[in-house]
Coordinates of C-alpha atoms in Angstrom, one line a residue:
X1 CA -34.8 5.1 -29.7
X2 CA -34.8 8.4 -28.0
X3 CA -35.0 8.4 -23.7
X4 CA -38.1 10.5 -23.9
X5 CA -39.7 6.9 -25.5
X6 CA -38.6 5.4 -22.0
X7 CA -40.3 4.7 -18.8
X8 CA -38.9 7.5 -16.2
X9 CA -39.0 5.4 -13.7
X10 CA -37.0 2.2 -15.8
X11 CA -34.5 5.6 -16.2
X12 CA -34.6 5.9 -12.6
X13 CA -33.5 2.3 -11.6
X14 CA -31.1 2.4 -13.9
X15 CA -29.3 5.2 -12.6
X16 CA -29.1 3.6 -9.5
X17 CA -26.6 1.0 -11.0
X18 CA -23.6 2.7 -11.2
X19 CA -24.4 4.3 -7.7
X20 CA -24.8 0.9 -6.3
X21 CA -21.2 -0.1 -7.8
X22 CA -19.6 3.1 -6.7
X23 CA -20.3 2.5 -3.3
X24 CA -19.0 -1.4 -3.5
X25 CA -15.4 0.5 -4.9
X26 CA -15.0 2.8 -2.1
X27 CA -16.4 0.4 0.5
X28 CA -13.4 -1.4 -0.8
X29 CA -11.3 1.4 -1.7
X30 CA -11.6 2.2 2.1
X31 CA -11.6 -1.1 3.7
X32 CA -7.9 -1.4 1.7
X33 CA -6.9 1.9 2.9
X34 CA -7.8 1.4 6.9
X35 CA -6.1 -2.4 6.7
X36 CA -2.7 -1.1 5.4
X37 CA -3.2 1.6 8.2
X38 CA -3.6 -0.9 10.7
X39 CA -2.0 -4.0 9.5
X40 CA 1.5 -4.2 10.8
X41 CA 3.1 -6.5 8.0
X42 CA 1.9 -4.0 5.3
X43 CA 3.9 -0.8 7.1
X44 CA 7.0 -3.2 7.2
X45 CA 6.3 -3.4 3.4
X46 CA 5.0 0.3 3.0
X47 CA 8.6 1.4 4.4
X48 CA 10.3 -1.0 2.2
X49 CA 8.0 -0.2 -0.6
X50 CA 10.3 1.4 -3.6
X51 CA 7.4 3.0 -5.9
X52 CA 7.5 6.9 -6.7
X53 CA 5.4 9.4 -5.1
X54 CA 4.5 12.4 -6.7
X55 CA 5.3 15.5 -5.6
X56 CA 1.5 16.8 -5.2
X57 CA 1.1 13.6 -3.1
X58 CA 3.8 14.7 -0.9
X59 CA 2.5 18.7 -0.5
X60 CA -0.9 16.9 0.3
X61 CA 0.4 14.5 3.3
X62 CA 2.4 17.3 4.6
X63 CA -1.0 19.2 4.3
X64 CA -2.5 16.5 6.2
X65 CA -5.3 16.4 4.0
X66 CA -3.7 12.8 2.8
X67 CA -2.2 10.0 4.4
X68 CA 0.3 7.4 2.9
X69 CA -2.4 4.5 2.4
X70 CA -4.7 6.7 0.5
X71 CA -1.7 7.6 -1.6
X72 CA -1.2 3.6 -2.3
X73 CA -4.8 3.3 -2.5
X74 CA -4.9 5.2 -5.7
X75 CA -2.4 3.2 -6.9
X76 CA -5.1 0.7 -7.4
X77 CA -8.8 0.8 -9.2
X78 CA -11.1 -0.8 -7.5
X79 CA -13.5 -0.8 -10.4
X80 CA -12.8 -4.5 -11.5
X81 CA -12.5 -8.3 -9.6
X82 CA -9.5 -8.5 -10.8
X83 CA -7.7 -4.9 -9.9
X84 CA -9.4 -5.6 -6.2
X85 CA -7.7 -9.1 -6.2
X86 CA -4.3 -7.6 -6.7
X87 CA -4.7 -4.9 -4.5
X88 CA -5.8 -6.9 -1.3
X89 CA -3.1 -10.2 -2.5
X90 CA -0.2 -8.0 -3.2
X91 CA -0.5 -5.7 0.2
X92 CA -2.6 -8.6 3.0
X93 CA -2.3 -11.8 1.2
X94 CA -5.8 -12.0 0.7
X95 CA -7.4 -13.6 -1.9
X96 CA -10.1 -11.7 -3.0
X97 CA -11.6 -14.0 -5.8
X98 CA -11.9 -16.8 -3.1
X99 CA -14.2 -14.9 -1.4
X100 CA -16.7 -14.5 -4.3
X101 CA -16.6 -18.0 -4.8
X102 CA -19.1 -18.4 -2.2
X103 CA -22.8 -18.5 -2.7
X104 CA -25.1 -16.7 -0.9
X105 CA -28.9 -15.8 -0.2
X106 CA -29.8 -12.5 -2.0
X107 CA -33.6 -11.7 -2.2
X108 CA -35.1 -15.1 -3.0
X109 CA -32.1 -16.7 -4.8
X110 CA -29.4 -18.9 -3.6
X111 CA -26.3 -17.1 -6.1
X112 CA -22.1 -17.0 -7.0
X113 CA -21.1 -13.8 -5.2
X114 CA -18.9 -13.6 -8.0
X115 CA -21.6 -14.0 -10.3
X116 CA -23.3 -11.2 -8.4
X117 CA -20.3 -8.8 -8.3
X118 CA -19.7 -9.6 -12.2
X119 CA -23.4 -8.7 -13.1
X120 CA -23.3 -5.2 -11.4
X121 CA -20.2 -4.3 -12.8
X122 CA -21.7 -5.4 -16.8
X123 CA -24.8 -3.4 -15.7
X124 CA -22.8 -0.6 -14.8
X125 CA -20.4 -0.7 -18.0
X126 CA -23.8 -0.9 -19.9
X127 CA -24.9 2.3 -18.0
X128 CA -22.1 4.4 -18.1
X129 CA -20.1 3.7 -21.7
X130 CA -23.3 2.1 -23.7
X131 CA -26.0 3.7 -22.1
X132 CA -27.9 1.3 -21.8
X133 CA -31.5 1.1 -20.4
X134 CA -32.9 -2.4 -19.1
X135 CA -36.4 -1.6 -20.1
X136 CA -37.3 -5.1 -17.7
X137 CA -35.9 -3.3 -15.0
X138 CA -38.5 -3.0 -12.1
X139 CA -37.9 -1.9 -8.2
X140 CA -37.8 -5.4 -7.5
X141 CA -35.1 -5.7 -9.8
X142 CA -33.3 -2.5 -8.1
X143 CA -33.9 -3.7 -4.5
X144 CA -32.5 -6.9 -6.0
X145 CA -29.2 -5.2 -7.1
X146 CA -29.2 -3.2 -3.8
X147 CA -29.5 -6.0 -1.8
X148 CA -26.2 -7.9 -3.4
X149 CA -24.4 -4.3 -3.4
X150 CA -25.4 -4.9 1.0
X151 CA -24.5 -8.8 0.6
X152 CA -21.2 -8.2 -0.7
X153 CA -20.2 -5.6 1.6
X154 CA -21.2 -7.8 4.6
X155 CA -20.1 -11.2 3.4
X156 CA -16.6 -9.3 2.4
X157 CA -16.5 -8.2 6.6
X158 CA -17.6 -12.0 7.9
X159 CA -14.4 -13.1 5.2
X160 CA -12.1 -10.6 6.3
X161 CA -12.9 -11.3 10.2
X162 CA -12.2 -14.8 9.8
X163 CA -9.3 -15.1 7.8
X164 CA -7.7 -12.5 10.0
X165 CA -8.7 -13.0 12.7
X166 CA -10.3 -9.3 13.3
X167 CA -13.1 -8.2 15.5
X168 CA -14.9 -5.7 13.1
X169 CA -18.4 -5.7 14.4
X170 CA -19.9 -6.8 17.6
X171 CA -21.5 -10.2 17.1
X172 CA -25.8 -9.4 17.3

């Protein structure tokens, strides 16, 4: 079936989607990057650390226009559960997957952050390397996905404040 047969708007919303998920992988693209900054036990490691850097890398740090975590940041892709869960285990000790393990309100429902996570990264696969085009999908539906992109980011902040023991944000 040809676009032109398609709702704009249902085009619209679903262009959103990988938007949504690209600001979940640098929220936690960056939230990795300023933790190893800041996280003493991860620079003991980062200066044992035996991995290559590339020359480029180097030219750019000396440059200033990179540091060293955004060098081992790139390392990782924070595209995927699983490529986020061994960034954050292998640098912080975190594990990632038991955070999504909780459920959480999200609109009207009561849902699996993981099942949440899982859903916009499909959507986004269907998007970007099918293109496909959820003809069902209204602004509900986008304020929906929206809302769990917001969800996750926050929920991932309350996890990391308590299982490190960080003040992030001031209580409200």
């Amino acid at each position: 079936m040809k676009l032109a047969n398609y709702d704009p708007a249902r085009v619209t919303y679903n262009a959103l989607v990988p938007f949504a998920v690209a600001a979940l992988e640098q929220f936690f693209k960056q939230t990795f990057t300023i933790l190893l900054h800041y996280d003493p036990e991860a620079q003991e490691r980062l200066a044992e650390h035996q991995r290559k850097v590339e020359m480029k890398d180097v030219v750019a740090m000396s440059k200033g226009t990179q540091t060293i975590e955004s060098i081992v940041a790139n390392w990782y892709s924070f595209q995927s559960i699983e490529s986020i869960n061994a960034a954050f285990k292998e640098w912080f000790s975190l594990d990632f997957k038991n955070f999504l393990r909780k459920r959480r309100k999200i609109g009207a429902k009561i849902s699996l952050l993981h099942r949440r996570f899982d859903d916009l990264i499909q959507r986004r696969h269907g998007v970007i390397h099918r293109f496909e085009i959820d003809r069902d999908l209204t602004r509900d539906g986008i304020d929906d996905l929206l809302n769990s992109v917001i969800v996750l980011m926050d929920e991932f902040v309350r996890h990391l404040e308590k299982e490190r023991k960080l003040k992030i944000r001031e209580l409200r």
